[in-house]
Short mmCIF file of C-alpha atoms in Angstrom, two decimals:
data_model
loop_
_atom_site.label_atom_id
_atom_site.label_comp_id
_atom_site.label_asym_id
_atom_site.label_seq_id
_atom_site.Cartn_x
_atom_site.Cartn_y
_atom_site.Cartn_z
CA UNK A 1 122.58 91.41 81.25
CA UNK A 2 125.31 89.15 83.34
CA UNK A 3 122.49 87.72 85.91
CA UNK A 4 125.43 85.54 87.48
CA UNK A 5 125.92 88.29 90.51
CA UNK A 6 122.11 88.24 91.45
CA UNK A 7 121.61 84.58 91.27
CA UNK A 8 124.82 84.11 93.46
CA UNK A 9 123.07 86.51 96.07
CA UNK A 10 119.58 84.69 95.67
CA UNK A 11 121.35 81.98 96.36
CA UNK A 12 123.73 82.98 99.11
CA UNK A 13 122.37 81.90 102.86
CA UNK A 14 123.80 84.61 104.64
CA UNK A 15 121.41 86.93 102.59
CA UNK A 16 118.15 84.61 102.71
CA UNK A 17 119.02 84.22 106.47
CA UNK A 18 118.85 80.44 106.27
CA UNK A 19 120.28 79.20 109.17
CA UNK A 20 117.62 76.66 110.90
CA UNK A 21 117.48 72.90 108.82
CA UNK A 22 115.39 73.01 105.94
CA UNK A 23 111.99 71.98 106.13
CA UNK A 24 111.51 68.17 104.60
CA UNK A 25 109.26 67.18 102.22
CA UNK A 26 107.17 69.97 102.40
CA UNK A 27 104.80 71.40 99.20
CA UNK A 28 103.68 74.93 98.66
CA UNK A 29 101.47 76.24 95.97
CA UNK A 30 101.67 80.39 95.75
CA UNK A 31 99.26 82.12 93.69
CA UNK A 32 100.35 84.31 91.02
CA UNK A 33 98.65 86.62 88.26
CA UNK A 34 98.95 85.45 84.50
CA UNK A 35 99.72 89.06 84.06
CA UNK A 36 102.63 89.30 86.52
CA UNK A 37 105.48 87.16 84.84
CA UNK A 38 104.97 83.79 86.42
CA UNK A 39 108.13 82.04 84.23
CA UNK A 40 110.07 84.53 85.67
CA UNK A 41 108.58 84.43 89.30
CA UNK A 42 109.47 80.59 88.29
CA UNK A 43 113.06 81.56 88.36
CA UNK A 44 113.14 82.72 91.70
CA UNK A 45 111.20 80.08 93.12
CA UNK A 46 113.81 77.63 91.50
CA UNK A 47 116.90 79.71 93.49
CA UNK A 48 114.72 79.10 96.78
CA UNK A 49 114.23 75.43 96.14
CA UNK A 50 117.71 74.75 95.63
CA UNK A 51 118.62 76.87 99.25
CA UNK A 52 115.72 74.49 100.74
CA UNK A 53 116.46 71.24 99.69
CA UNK A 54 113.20 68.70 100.60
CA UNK A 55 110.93 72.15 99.84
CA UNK A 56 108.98 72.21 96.49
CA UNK A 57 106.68 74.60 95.50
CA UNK A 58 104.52 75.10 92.54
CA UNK A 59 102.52 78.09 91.17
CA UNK A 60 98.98 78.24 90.25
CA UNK A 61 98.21 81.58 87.72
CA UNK A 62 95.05 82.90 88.13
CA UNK A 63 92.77 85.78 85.84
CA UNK A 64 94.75 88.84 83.98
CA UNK A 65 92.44 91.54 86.23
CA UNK A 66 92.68 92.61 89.76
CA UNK A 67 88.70 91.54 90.18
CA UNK A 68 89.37 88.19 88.42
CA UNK A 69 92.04 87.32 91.18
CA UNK A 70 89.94 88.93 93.94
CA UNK A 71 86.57 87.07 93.00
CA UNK A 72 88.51 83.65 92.83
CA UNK A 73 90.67 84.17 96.23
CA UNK A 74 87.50 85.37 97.53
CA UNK A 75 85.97 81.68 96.59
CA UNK A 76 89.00 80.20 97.65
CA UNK A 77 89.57 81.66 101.07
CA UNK A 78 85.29 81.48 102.05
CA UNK A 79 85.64 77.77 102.15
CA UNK A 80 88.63 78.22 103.79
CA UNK A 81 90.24 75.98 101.56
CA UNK A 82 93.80 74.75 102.57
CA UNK A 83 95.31 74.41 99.02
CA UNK A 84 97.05 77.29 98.39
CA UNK A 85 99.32 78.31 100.73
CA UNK A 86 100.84 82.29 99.47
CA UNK A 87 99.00 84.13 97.59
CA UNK A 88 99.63 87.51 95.44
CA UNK A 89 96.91 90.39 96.24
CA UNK A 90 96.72 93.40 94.59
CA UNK A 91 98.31 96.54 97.54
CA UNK A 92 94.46 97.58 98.03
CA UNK A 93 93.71 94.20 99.34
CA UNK A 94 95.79 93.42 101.89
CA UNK A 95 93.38 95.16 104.76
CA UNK A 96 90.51 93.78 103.17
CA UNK A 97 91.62 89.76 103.49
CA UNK A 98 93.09 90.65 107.02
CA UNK A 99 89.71 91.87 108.07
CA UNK A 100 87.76 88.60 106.95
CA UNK A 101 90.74 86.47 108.75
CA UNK A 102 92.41 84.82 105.64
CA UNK A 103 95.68 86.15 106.13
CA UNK A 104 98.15 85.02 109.03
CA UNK A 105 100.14 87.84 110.38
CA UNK A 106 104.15 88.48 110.35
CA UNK A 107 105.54 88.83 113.78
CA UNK A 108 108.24 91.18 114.22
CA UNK A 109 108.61 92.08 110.73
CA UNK A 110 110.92 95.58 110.30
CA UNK A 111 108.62 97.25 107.60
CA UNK A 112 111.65 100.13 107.41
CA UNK A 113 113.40 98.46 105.04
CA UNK A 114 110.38 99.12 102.20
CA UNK A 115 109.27 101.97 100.46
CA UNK A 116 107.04 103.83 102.94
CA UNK A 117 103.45 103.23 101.05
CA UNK A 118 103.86 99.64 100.93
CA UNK A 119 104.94 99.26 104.57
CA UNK A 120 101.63 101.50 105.19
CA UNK A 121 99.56 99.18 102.96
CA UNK A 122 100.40 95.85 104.77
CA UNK A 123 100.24 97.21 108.24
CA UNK A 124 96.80 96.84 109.89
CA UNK A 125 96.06 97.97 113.40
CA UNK A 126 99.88 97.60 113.91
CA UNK A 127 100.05 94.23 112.74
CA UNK A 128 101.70 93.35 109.76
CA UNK A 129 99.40 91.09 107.23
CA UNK A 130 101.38 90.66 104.19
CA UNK A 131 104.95 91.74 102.43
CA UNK A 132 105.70 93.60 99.08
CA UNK A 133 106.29 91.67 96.17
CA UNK A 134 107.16 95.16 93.76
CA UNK A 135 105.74 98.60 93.70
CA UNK A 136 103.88 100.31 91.18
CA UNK A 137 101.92 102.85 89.32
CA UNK A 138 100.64 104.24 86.19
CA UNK A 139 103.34 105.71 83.63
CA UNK A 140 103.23 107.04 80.09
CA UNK A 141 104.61 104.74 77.48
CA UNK A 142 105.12 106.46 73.84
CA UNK A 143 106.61 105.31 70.55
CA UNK A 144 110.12 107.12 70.86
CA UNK A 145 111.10 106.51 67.49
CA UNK A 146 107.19 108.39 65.94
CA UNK A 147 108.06 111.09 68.23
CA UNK A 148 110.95 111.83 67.03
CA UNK A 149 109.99 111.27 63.82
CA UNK A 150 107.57 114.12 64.01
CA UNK A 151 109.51 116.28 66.03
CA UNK A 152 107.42 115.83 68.69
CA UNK A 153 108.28 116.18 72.81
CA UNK A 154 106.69 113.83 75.06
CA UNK A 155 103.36 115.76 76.79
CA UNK A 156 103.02 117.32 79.92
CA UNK A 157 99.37 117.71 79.54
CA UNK A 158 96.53 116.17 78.15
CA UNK A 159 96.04 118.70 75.67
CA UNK A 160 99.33 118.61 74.11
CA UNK A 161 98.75 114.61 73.88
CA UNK A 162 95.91 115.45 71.91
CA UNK A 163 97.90 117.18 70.03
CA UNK A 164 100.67 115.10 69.69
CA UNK A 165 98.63 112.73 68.11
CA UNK A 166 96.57 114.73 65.83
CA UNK A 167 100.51 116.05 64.30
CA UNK A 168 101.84 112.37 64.64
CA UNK A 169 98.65 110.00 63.23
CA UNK A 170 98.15 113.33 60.06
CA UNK A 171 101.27 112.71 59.04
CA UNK A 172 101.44 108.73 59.37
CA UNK A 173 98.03 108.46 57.90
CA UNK A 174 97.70 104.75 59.08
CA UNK A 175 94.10 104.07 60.12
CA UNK A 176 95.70 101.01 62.23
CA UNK A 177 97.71 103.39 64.51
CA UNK A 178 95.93 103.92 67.59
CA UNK A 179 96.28 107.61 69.74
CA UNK A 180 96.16 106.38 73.01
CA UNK A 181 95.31 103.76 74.91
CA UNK A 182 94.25 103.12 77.90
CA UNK A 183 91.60 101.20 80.45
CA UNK A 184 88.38 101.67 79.74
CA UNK A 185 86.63 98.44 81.02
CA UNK A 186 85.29 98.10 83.82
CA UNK A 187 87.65 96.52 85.91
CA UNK A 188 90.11 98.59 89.11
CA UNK A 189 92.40 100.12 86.29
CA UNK A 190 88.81 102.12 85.10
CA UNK A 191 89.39 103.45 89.19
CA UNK A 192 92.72 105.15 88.51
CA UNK A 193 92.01 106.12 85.07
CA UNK A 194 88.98 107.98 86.34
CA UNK A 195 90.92 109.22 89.44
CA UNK A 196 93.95 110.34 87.05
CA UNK A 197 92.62 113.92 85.72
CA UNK A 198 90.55 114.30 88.74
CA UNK A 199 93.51 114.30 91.09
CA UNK A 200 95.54 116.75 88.49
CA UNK A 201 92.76 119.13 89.21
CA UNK A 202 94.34 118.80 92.81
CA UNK A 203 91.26 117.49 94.11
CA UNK A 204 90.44 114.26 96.40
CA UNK A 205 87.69 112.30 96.67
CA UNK A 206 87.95 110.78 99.86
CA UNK A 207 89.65 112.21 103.58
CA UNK A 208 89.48 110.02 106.38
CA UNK A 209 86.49 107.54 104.94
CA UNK A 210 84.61 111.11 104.56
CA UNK A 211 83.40 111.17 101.08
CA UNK A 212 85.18 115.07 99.48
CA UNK A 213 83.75 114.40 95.93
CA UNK A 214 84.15 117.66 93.58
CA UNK A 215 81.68 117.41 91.25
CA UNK A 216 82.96 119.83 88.91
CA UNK A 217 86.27 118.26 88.58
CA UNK A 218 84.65 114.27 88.18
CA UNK A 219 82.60 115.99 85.26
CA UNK A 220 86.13 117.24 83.98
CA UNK A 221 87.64 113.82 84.21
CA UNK A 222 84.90 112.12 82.41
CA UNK A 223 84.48 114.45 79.62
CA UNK A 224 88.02 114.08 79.06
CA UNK A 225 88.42 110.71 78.33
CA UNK A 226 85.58 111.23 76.37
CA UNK A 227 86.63 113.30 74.35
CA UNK A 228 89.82 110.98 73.57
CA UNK A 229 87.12 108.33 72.15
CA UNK A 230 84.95 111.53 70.34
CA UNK A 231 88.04 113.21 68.64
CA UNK A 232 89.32 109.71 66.97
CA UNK A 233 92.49 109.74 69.51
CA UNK A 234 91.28 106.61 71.36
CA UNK A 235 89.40 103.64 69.66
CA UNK A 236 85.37 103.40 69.50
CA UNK A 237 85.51 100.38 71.74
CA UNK A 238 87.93 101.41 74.60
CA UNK A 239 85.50 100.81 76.94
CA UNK A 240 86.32 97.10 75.85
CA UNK A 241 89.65 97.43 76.88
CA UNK A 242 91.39 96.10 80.36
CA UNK A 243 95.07 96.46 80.98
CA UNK A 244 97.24 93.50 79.36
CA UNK A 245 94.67 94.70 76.36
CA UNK A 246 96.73 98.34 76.00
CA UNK A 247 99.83 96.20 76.87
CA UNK A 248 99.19 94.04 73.54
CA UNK A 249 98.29 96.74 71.34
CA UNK A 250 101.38 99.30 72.36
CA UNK A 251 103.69 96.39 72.27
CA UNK A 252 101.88 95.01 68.25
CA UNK A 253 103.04 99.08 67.30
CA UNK A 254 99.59 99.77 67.11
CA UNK A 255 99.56 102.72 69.81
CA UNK A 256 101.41 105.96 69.62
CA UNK A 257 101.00 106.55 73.67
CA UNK A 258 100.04 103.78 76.19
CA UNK A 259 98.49 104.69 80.13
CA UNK A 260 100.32 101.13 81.42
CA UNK A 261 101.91 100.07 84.95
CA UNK A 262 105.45 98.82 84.78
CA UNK A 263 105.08 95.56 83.84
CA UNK A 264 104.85 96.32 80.58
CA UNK A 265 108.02 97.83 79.76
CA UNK A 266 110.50 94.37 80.00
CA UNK A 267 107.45 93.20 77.44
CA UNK A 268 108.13 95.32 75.09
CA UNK A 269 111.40 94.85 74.89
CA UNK A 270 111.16 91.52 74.02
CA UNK A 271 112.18 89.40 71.05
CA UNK A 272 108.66 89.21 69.73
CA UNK A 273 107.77 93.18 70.13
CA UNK A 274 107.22 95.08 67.64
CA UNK A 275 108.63 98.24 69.44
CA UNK A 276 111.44 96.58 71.11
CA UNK A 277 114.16 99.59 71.19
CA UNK A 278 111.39 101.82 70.35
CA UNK A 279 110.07 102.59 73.20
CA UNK A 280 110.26 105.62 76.45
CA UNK A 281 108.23 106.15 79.35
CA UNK A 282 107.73 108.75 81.24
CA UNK A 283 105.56 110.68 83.70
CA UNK A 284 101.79 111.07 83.12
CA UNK A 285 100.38 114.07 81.40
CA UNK A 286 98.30 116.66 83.95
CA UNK A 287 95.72 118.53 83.20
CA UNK A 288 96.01 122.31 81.84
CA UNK A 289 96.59 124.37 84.80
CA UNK A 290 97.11 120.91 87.20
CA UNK A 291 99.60 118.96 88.37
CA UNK A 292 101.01 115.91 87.38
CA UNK A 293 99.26 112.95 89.59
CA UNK A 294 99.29 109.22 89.22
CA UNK A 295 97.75 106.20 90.93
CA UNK A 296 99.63 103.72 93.24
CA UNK A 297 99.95 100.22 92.41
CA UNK A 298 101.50 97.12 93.72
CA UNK A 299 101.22 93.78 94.62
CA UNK A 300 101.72 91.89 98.18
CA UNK A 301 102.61 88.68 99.42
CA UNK A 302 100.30 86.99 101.47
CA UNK A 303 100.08 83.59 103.91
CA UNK A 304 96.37 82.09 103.58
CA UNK A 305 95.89 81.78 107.05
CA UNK A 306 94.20 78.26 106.07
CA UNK A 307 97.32 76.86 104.74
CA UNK A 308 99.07 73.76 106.89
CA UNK A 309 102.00 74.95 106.35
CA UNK A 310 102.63 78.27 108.38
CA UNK A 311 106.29 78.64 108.94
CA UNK A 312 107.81 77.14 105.54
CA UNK A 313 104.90 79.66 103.78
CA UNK A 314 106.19 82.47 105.64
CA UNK A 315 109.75 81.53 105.32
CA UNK A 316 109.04 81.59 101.19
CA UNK A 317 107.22 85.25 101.60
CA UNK A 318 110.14 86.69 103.57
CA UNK A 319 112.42 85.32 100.56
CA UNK A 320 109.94 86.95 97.69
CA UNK A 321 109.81 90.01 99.46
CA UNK A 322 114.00 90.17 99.81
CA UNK A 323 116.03 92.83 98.83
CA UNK A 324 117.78 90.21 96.32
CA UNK A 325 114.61 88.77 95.04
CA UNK A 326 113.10 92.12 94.12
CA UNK A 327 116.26 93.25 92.10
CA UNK A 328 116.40 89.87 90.06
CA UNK A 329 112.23 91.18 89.20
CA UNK A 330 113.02 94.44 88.44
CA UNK A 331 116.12 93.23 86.60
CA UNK A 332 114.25 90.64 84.30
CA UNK A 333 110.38 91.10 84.86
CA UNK A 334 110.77 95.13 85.02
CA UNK A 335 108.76 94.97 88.34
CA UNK A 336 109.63 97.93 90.45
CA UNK A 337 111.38 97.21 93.19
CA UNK A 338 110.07 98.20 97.05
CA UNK A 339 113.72 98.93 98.07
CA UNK A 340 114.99 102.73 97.66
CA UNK A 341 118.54 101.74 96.81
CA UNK A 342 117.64 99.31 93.68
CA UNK A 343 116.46 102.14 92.05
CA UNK A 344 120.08 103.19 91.12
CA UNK A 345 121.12 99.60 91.35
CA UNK A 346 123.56 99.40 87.93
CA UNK A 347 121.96 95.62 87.21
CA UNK A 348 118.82 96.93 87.46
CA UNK A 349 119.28 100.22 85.53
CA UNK A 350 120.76 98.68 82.53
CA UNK A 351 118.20 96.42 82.39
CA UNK A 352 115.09 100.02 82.75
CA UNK A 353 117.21 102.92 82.27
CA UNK A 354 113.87 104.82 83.08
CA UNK A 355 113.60 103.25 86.79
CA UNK A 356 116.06 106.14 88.00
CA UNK A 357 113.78 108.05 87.67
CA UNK A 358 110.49 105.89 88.91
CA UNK A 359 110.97 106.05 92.39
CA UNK A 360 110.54 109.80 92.37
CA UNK A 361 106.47 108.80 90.58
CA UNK A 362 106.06 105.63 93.25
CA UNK A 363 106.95 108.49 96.08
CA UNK A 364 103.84 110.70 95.06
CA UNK A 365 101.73 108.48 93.56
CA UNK A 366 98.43 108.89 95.53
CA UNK A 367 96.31 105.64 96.85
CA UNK A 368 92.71 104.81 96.00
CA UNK A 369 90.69 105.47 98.46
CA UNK A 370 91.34 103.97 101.81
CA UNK A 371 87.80 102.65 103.42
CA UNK A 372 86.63 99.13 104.63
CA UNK A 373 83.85 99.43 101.81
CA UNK A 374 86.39 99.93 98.99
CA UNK A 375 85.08 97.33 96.95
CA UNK A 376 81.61 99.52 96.72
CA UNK A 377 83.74 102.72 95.84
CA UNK A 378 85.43 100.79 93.46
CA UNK A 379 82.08 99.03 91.54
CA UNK A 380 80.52 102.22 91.30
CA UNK A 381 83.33 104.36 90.04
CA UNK A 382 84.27 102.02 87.23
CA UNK A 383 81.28 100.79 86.42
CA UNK A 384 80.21 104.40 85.63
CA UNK A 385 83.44 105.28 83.83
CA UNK A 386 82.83 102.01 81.34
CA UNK A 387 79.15 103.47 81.11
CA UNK A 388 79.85 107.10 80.27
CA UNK A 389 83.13 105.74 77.41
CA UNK A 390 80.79 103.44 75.97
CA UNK A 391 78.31 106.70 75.28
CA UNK A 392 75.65 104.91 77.49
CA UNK A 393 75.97 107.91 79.94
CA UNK A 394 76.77 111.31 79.65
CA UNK A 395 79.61 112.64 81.82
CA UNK A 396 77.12 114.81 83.59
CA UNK A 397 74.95 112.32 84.50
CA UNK A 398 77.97 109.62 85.12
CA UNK A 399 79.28 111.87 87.77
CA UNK A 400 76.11 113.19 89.32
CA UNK A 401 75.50 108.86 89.92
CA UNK A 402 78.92 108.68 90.91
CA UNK A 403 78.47 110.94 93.99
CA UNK A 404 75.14 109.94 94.88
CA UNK A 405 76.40 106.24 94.92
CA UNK A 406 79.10 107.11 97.36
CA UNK A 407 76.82 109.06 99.50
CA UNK A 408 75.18 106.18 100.32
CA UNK A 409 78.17 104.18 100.30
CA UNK A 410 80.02 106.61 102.77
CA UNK A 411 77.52 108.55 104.35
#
């Protein structure tokens, strides 16, 4: 892909809307996941060094895992510790570090200009806390080339994945090859994979803080994954496995279907994938009788409200969370963008064909559940879902604790 035409726009002034003199001699350090592409994020930060001449900043990566990050930031930001000065939080975050007072607000920031859910996300009693650094959610992956192979179509449901790999993994009769994988650790990605079916079902588990927990439906959702581990489709040990885990085993051509987030697609296509050409991604599977639902993901850019150096951090933020910035992401790191129009960008499509039709799944993906005691929802939910995978639990029992824990949690 010809990169020159983004670079030139990273680059160009008019677009950063660098105008004032650059700030002199000044150091940053931003935060970034080991999991999100930090050489690439590198790349970008290089374009806004060279438009800020006497600014330098440097990148510390933190833990692979959404609770990693949080329990170090959470360290970090308690001891109100002045050394980093942006930081990356995963998009249910944002209220939560606003609400302690680590985050420094944006004033005057036009949220229009994002997709709707993320400009909801980093707005908190009307005051914006933080600004999208790419938009996501949970996809299918699947080995094109098996499927056709087989003559196989990618599933709508959960059944017919079942059955897709039953036909596929018969026929291949390699006891390497893998079903499906997905998170069964408990870490947040446990949260949406529980939440997945149960949503299908077209129920919800929270309304306005108000716990709405459907028993019936949780007792569904657990069973089924279940029953992935009990039929031979998943592994014995997924309750081992967090997300750059199914990431590493799709992308070794171990897996026939992957649960992922975006990321994971520019991975694959790398030089050292085993599936590089090999690969499509699509919507996930509902269950029988449901609809098709999927969890919203994402990642924001936040100012640690203990950093010294307010206005050049916020300056970088506003350039991470530009149009241009998020196209060069989604154009090299496969990050979805948080911009409508980049999702028929031609740069950016060539790069994911499938992103024309991603912005459609961002659009209806559903949030976790919004409370100030998300955390608690969030322990007991996958916690339970690790318990009930690992056969520790039955599903029964798993959801019966599950809504008795978030009775007293949201009573």
């Amino acid at each position: 892909m010809n990169i020159k035409p983004i670079v030139g726009a990273l680059l160009s002034a008019t677009v950063l809307g660098i105008s004032a003199p650059a700030f002199a001699d000044t150091e940053l350090k931003v935060y970034i996941s080991s999991q999100h592409q930090p050489q690439v994020w590198r790349k970008v930060l290089d374009q806004f060094e060279a438009a800020n001449p006497g600014t330098k900043v440097t990148i510390e990566t933190g833990g692979n895992t959404s609770e990693a990050q949080a329990q170090y930031l959470n360290t970090i930001m308690s001891a109100k510790d002045s050394s980093l000065d942006v930081l990356i939080l995963d998009v249910i975050r944002p209220a939560q570090f606003a609400a302690a007072g680590w985050t420094s607000p944006f004033a005057g920031k036009d949220m229009s200009v994002y997709l709707p859910a993320y400009a909801e996300a980093n707005t908190v009693d009307g005051k914006v806390v933080a600004l999208p650094a790419f938009a996501d959610s949970m996809f299918l992956y699947y080995r094109k080339d098996l499927l056709e192979k087989h003559g196989v179509q990618p599933p709508k449901t959960w059944d017919e994945l079942k059955a897709a790999v039953k036909k596929i993994n018969g026929a291949e009769n390699n006891p390497d090859l893998q079903g499906l994988s997905f998170q069964g650790k408990a870490i947040e990605g446990a949260v949406c994979t529980f939440l997945l079916p149960y949503w299908s079902q077209g129920k919800n588990l929270v309304d306005n803080g108000k716990l709405t927990f459907d028993k019936d439906a949780a007792v569904k959702s657990l069973k089924l994954w279940k029953s992935f581990v009990d039929e031979g489709v998943s592994k014995k040990n997924i309750a081992e496995v967090a997300t750059d885990d199914t990431r590493k085993e799709f992308q070794a051509g171990n897996v026939v279907f992957a649960v992922n987030w975006s990321y994971a697609w520019a991975q694959s296509q790398s030089k050292d994938s085993a599936v590089a050409g090999k690969v499509g991604v699509t919507r996930l599977p509902a269950v029988t009788g449901g609809e098709s639902a999927t969890c919203l993901g994402g990642w924001e850019w936040g100012v640690s409200s203990y950093s010294k150096n307010q206005d050049a951090a916020k300056k970088l933020v506003e350039y991470l969370s530009s149009k241009d910035a998020s196209k060069y992401m989604a154009a090299n790191g496969s990050l979805l963008p948080t911009y409508a129009s980049l999702y028929q960008d031609e740069d950016v499509l060539k790069a994911a064909p499938w992103f024309a039709d991603a912005k459609q799944v961002v659009e209806t993906a559903k949030p976790r559940p919004v409370t100030p005691r998300y955390n608690e929802v969030s322990e007991v939910i996958r916690t339970t879902v690790n318990a009930v995978l690992a056969g520790v639990t039955t599903p029964e029992d798993g959801a019966a604790q599950i809504e008795a824990r978030l009775r007293r949690i949201l009573r």
